[in-house]
GROMACS .gro file of C-alpha atoms in nm:
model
  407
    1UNK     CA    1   3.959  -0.466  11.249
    2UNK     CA    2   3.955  -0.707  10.962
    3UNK     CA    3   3.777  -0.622  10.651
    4UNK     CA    4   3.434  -0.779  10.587
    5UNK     CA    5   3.379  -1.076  10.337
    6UNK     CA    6   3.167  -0.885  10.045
    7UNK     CA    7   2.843  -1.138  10.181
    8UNK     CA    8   2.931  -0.948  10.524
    9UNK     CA    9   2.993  -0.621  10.343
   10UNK     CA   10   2.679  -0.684  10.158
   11UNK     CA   11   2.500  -0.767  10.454
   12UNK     CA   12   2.578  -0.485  10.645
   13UNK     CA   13   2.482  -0.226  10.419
   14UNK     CA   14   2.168  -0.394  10.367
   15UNK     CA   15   2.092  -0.358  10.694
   16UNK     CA   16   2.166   0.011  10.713
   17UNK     CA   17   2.041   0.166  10.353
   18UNK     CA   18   2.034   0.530  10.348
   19UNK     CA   19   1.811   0.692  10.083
   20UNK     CA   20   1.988   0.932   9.804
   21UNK     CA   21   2.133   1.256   9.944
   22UNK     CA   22   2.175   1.111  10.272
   23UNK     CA   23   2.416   0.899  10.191
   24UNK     CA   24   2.667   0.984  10.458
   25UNK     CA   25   2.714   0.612  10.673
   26UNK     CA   26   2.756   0.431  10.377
   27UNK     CA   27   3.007   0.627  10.199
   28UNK     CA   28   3.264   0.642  10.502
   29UNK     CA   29   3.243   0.300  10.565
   30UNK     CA   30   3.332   0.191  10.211
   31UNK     CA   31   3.582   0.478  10.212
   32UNK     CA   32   3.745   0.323  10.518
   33UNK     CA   33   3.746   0.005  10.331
   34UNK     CA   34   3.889   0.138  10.040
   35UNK     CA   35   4.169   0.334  10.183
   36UNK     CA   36   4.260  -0.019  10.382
   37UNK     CA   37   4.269  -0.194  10.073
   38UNK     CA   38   4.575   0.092   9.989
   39UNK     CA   39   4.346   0.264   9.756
   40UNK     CA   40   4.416   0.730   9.759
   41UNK     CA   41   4.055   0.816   9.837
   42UNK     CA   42   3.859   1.160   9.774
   43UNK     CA   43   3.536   1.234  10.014
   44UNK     CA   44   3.244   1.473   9.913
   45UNK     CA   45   3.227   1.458   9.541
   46UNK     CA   46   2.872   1.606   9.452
   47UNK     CA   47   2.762   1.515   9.839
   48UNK     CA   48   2.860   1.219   9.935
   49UNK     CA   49   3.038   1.061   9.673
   50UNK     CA   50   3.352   0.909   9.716
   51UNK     CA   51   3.628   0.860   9.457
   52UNK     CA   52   3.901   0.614   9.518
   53UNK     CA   53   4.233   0.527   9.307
   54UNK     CA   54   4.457   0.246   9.292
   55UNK     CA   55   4.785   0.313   9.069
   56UNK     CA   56   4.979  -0.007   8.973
   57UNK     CA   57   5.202   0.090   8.674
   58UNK     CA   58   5.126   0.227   8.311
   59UNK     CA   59   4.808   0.170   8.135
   60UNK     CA   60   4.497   0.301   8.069
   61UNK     CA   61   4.246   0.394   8.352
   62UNK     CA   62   3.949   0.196   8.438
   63UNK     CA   63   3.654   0.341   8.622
   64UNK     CA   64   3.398   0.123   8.811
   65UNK     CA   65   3.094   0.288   8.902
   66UNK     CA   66   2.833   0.185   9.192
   67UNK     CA   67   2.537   0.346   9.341
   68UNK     CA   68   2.526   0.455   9.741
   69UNK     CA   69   2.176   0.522   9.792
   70UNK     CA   70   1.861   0.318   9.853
   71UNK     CA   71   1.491   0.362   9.797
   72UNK     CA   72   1.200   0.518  10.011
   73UNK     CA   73   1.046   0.160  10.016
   74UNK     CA   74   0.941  -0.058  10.363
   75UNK     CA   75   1.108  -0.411  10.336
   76UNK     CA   76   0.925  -0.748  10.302
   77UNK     CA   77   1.162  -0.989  10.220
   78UNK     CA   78   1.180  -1.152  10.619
   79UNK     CA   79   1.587  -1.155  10.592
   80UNK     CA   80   1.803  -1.228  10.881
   81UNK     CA   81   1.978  -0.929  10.742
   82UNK     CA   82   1.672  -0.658  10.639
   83UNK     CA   83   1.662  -0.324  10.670
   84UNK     CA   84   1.674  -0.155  11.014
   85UNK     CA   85   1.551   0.132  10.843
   86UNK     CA   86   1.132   0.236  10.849
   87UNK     CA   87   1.025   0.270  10.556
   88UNK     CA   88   1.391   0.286  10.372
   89UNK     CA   89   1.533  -0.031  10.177
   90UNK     CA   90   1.792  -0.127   9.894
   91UNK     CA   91   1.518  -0.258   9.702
   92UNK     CA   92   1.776  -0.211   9.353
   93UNK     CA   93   2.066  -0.430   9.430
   94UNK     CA   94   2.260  -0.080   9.497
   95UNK     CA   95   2.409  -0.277   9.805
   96UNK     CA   96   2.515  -0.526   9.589
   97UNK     CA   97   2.680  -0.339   9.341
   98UNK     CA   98   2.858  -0.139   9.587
   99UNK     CA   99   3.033  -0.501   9.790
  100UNK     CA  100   3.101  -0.637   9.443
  101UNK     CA  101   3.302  -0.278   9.333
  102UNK     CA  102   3.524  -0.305   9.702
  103UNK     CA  103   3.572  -0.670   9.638
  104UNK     CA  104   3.724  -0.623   9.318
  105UNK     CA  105   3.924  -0.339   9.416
  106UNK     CA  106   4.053  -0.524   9.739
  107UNK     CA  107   4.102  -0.863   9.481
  108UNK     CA  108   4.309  -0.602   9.180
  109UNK     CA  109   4.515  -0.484   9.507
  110UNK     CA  110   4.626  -0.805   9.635
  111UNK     CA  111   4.739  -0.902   9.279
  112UNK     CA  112   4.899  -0.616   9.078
  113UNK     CA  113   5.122  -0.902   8.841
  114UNK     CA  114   4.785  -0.939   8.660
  115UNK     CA  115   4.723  -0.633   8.546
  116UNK     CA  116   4.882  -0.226   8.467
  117UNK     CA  117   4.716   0.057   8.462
  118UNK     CA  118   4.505   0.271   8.764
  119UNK     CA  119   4.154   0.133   8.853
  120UNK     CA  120   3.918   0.434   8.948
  121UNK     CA  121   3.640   0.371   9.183
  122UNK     CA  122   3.342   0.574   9.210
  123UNK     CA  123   3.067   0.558   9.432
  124UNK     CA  124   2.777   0.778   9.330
  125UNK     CA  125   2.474   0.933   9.541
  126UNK     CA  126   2.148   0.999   9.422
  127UNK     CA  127   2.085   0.785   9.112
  128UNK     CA  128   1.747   0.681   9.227
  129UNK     CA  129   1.642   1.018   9.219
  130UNK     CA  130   1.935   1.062   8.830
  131UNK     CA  131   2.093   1.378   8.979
  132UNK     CA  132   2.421   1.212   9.143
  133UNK     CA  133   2.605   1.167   8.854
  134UNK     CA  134   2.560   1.518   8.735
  135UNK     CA  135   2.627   1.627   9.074
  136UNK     CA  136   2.982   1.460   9.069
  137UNK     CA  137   3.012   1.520   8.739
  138UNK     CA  138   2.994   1.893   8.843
  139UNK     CA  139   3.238   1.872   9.130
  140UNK     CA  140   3.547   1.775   8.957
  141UNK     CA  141   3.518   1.396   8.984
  142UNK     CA  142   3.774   1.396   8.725
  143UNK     CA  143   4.013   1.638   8.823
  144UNK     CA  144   4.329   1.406   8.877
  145UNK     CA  145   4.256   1.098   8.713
  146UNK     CA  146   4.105   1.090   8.363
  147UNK     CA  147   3.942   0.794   8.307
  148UNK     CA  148   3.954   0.617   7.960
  149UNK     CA  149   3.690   0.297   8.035
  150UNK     CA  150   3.403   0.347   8.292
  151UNK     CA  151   3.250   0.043   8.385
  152UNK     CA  152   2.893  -0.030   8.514
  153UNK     CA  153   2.691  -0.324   8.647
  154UNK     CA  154   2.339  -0.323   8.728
  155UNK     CA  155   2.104  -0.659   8.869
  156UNK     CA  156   1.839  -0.795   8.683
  157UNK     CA  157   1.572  -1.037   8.723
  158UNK     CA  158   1.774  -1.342   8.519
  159UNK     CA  159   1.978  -1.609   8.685
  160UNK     CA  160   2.248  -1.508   8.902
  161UNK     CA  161   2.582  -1.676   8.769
  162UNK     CA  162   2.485  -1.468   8.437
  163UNK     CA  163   2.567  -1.145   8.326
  164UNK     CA  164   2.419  -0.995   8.014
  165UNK     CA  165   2.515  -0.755   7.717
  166UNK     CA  166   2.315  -0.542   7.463
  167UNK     CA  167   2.410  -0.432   7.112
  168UNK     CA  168   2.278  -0.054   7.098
  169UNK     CA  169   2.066   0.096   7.391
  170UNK     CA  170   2.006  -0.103   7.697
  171UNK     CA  171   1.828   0.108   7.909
  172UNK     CA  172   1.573   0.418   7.836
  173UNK     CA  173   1.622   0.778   7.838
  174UNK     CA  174   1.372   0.929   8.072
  175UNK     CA  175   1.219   1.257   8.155
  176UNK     CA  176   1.040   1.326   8.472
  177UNK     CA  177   0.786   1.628   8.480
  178UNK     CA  178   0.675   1.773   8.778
  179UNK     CA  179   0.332   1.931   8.701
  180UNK     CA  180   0.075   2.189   8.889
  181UNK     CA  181  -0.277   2.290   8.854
  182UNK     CA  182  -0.406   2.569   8.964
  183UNK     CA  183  -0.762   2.581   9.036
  184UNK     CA  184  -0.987   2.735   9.274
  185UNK     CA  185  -1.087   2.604   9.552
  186UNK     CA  186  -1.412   2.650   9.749
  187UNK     CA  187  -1.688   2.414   9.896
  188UNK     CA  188  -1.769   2.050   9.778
  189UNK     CA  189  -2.114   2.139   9.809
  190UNK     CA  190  -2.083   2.284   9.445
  191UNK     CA  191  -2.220   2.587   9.328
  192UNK     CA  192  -2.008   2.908   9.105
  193UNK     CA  193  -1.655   3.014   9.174
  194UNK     CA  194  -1.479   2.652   9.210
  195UNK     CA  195  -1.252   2.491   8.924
  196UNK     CA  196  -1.183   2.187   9.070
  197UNK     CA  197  -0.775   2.032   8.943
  198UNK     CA  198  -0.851   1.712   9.076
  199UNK     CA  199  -1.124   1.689   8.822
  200UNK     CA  200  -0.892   1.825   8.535
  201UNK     CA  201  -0.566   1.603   8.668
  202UNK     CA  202  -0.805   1.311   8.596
  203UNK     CA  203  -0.857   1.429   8.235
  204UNK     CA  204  -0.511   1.468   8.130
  205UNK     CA  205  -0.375   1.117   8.328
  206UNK     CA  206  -0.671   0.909   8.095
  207UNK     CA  207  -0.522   1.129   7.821
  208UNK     CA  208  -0.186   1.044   7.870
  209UNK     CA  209  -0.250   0.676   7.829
  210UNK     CA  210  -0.317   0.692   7.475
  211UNK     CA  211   0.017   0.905   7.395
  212UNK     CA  212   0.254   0.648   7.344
  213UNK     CA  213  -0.015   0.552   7.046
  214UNK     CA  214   0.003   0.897   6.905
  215UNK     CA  215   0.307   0.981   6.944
  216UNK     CA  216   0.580   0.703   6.818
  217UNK     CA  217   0.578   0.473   6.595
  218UNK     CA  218   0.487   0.017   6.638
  219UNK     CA  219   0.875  -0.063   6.675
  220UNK     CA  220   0.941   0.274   6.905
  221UNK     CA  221   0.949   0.184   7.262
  222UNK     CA  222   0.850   0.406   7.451
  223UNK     CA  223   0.626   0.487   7.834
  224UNK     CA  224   0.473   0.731   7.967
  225UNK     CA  225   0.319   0.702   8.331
  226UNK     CA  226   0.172   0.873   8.618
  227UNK     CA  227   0.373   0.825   8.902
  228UNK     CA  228   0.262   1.082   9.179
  229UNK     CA  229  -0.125   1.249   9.228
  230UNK     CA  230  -0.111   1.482   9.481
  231UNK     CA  231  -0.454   1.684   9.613
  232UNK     CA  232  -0.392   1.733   9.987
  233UNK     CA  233  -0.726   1.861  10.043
  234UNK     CA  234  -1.076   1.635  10.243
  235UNK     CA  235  -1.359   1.499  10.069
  236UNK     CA  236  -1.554   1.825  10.132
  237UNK     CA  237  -1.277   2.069  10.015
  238UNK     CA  238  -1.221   2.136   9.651
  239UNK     CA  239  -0.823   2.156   9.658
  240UNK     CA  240  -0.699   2.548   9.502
  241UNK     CA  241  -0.369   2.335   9.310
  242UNK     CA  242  -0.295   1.947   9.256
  243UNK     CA  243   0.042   1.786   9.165
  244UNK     CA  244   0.123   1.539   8.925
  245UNK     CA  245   0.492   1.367   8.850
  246UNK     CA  246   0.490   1.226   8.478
  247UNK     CA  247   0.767   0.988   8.351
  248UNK     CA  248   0.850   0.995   8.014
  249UNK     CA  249   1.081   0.695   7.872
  250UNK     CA  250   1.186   0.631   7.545
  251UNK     CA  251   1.481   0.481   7.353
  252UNK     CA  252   1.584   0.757   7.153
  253UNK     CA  253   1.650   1.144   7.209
  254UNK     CA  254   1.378   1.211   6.933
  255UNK     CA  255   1.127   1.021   7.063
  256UNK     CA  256   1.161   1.195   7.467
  257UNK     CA  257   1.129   1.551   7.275
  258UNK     CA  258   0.788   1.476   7.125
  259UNK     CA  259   0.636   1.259   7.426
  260UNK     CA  260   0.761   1.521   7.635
  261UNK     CA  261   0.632   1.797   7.403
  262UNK     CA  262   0.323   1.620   7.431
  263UNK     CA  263   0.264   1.603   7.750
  264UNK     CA  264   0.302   1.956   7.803
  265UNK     CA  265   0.032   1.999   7.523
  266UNK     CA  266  -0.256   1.821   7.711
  267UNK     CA  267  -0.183   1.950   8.053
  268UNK     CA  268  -0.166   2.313   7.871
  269UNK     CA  269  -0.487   2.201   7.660
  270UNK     CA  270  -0.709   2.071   7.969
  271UNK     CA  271  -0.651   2.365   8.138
  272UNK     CA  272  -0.776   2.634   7.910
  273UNK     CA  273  -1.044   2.391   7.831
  274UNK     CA  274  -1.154   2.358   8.189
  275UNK     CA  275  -1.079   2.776   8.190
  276UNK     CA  276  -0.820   2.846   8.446
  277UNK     CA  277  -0.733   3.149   8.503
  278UNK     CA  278  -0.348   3.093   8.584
  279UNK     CA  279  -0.156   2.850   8.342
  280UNK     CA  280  -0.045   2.537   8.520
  281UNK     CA  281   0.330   2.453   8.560
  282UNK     CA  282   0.493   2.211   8.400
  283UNK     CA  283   0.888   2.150   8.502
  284UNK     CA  284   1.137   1.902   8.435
  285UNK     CA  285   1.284   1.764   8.724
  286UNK     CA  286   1.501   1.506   8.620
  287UNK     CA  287   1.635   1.362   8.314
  288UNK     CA  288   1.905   1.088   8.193
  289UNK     CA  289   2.034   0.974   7.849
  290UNK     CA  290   1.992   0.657   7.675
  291UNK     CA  291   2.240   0.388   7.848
  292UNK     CA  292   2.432   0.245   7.564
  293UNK     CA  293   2.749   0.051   7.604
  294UNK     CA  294   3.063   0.185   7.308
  295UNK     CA  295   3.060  -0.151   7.095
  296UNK     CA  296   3.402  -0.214   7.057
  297UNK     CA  297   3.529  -0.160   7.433
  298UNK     CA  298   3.192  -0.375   7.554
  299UNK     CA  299   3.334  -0.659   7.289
  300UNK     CA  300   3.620  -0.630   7.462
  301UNK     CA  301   3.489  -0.640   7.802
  302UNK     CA  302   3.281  -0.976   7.704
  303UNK     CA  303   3.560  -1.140   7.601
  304UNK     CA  304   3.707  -1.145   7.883
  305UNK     CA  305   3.431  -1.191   8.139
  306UNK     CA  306   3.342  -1.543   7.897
  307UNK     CA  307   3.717  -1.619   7.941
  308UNK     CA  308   3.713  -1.595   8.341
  309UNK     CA  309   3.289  -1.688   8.366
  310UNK     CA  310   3.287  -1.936   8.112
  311UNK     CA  311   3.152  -1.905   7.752
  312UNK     CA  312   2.807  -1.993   7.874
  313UNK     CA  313   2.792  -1.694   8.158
  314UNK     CA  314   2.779  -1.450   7.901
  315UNK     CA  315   2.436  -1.389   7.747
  316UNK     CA  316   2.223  -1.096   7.535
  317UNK     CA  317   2.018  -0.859   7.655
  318UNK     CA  318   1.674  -0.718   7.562
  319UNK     CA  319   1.673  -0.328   7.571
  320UNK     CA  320   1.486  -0.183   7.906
  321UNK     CA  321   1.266   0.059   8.001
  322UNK     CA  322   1.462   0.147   8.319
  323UNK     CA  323   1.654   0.425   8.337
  324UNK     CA  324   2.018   0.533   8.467
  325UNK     CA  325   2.215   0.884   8.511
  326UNK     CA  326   2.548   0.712   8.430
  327UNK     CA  327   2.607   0.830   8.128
  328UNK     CA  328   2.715   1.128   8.259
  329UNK     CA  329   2.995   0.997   8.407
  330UNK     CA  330   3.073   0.902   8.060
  331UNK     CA  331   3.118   1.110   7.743
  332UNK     CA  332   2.752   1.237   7.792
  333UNK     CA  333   2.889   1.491   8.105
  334UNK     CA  334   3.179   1.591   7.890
  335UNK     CA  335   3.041   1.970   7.946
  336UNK     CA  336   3.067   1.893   8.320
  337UNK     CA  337   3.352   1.630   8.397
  338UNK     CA  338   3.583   1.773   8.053
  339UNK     CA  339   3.615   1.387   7.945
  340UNK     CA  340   3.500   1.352   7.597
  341UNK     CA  341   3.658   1.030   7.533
  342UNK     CA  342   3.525   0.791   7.847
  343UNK     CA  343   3.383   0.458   7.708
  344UNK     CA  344   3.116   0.336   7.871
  345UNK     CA  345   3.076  -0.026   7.940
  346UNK     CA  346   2.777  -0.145   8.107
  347UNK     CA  347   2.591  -0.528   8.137
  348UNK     CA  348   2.341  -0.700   8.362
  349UNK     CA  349   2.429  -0.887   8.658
  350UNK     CA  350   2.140  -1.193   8.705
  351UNK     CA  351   1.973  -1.190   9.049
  352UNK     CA  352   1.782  -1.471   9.090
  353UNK     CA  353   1.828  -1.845   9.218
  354UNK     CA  354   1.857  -2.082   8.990
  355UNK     CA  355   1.575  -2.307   9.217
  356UNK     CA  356   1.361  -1.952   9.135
  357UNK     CA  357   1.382  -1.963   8.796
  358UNK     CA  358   1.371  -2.320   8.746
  359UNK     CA  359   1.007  -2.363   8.953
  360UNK     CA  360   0.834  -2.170   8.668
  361UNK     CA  361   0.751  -2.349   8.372
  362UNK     CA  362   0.756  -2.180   7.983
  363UNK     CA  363   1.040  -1.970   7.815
  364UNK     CA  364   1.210  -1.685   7.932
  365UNK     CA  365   1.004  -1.442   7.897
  366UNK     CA  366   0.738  -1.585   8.081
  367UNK     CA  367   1.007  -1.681   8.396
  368UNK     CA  368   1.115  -1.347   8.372
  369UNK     CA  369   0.784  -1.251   8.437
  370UNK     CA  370   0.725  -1.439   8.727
  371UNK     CA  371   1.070  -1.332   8.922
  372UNK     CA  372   1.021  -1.049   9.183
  373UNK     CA  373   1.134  -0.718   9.029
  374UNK     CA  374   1.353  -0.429   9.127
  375UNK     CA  375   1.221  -0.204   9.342
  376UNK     CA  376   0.912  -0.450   9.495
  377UNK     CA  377   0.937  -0.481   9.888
  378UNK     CA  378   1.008  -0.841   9.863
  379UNK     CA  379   1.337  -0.800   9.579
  380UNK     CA  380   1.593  -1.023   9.767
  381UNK     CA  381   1.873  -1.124   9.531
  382UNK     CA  382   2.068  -1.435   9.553
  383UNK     CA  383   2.373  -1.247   9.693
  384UNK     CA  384   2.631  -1.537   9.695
  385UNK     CA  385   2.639  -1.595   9.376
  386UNK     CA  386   2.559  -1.261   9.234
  387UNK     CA  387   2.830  -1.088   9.447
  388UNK     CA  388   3.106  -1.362   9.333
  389UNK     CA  389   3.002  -1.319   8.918
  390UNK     CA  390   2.972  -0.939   8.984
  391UNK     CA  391   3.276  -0.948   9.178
  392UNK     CA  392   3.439  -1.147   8.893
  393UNK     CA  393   3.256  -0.965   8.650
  394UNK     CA  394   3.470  -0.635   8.720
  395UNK     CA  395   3.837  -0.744   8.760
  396UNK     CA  396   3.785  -0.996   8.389
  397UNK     CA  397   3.674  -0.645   8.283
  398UNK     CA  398   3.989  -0.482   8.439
  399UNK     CA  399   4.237  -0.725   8.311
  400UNK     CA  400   4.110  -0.757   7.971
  401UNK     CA  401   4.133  -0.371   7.914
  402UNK     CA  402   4.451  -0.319   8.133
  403UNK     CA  403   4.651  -0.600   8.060
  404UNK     CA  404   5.031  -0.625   8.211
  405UNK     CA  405   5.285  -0.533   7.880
  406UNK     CA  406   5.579  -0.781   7.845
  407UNK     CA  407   5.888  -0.608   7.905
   0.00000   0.00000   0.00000
């Protein structure tokens, strides 16, 4: 069977998203693909990651990095090609990312004169929830080829036809903190005996607002939000414990220590004040560096993408609050992977039609506003033209770093 057009490709795992750690469909079918395109491909790195390499002479090697899974969201968008999936949806461009990687791979294949060197493909589970990377990371994902250039793209809510670099951090470190009360349950009704969490939980999330305030300083971005209240209990029960998921964001290391410091301050606080008898719990459950391109390698990587894009393509980037775990598959998961020296490249691919952007009037900021976002029900790229600049995107990148050495 012929190999999909990345639209079809793109398409098709649209249609079929699989949310992270259950992976499985998607990674054998791009696999498949791979391995048709002549590429030596590795299975079951951290769970279902797949690691696929395609030697074409001496040079350095060149990693490209995508993302399998999708989110836990119920699509809106009304595509011919939406999810078939209740309730599960690549609301992130993941899909995307993934048909532009194969493309490029199948493209660098079919025309080895242009380039020398091995291009390393990795397709990573479980970023939504930041604990793929670390999981490959973990499993020997470099064990036979030691890459010295990972590459990364990631859509954005900008005009597709664009991609976009940033000098210094890009995206937010992050912290998420899973956190339980214990109270003591009894009877609505009132009365002695009953320490109610929900009551508490309430306390510390209006507290938490003003911590960003207290915390760091006017030119320190950083967030810190409430993202999960859990009190399983009916309107006549008070609830014995109550969850909470915090997420702590920040652009600097220092920064995520104190918020996150913080944080476990007021939930430790509101508890004795409210005077519970068991300490509540307060774990980390996920965490991910700063995303931060190496300057000289991204330079590098720009050049070439305006050479093949145009001059114009190529635009700057404001640093983001979202968050990534792929700096782990760079010199930040040395202590896993054993790769101290992998430069990390990473831009912004544009998502939106040009008609899209164009029907809101004011300056970029305010269109950018306007655009639907990442993760929303309704995100539906403009996948033609985002899949050809990501597509081209990736092999400028490749043949600027890897170019073929005159003999």
């Amino acid at each position: 069977m012929p190999s999909p057009k990345p639209l079809e490709l793109y398409q098709l795992l649209h249609r079929h998203p699989e949310p992270s750690g259950q992976e499985e469909r998607t990674a054998a079918t791009l696999a498949t693909l791979l391995r048709d395109a002549g590429l030596d491909v590795r299975t079951g790195v951290g769970g279902h990651g797949v690691v696929a390499a395609l030697v074409n002479g001496p040079g350095p090697v060149v990693a490209l990095r995508a993302e399998l899974d999708a989110l836990p969201v119920t699509e809106e968008t009304g595509l011919p090609w939406a999810s078939e999936r209740p309730g599960v949806m690549h609301a992130c461009g993941h899909d995307l990312h993934l048909a532009c990687a194969v493309a490029a791979a199948g493209e660098l294949a079919a025309d080895p004169g242009s380039w020398s060197g091995t291009v390393l493909v990795l397709l990573q589970p479980a970023e939504e929830t930041l604990s793929g990377a670390r999981a490959m990371a973990a499993d020997g994902v470099y064990d036979r080829w030691r890459p010295d250039v990972l590459l990364a793209q990631h859509l954005a809510p900008f005009p597709a036809g664009y991609v976009a670099h940033g000098a210094g951090p890009l995206l937010a470190g992050s912290r998420t903190l899973q956190v339980t009360l214990h109270g003591t349950g009894g009877h609505a009704a009132g009365g002695t005996g009953t320490l109610s969490p929900v009551v508490t939980a309430s306390a510390i999330v209006l507290r938490l607002q003003a911590l960003v305030a207290g915390e760091t300083g006017p030119a320190e971005p950083a967030v810190v939000s409430v993202g999960g209240f859990d009190a399983p209990a009916p309107a006549n029960v008070v609830p014995e414990n109550l969850g909470l998921e915090v997420s702590v964001r920040a652009m600097t290391t220092a920064a995520l220590d104190r918020l996150e410091a913080a944080v476990r301050r007021i939930v430790r606080a509101e508890a004795e004040a409210s005077g519970y008898p068991t300490a509540p719990d307060v774990v980390r459950t996920a965490a991910s560096d700063v995303t931060a391109s190496d300057p000289a390698t991204a330079r590098a990587v720009a050049a070439a993408q305006r050479e093949a894009l145009g001059a114009g393509a190529v635009i700057g980037w404001v640093p983001s609050m979202a968050t990534e775990d792929v700096g782990v598959l760079g010199a930040g998961g040395a202590d896993l992977h054993g790769c101290p020296d992998v430069r990390l490249v990473y831009w912004m691919l544009g998502s939106v039609a040009t008609a899209d952007w164009a029907a809101v009037e004011g300056d970029a900021g305010t269109r950018l506003a306007a655009q639907v976002p990442n993760h929303s029900p309704r995100f539906a790229p403009d996948a033609e033209v985002a899949l050809r600049t990501g597509t081209d995107a990736l092999t400028a990148a490749v043949r600027g770093l890897a170019p073929v050495t005159p003999t």
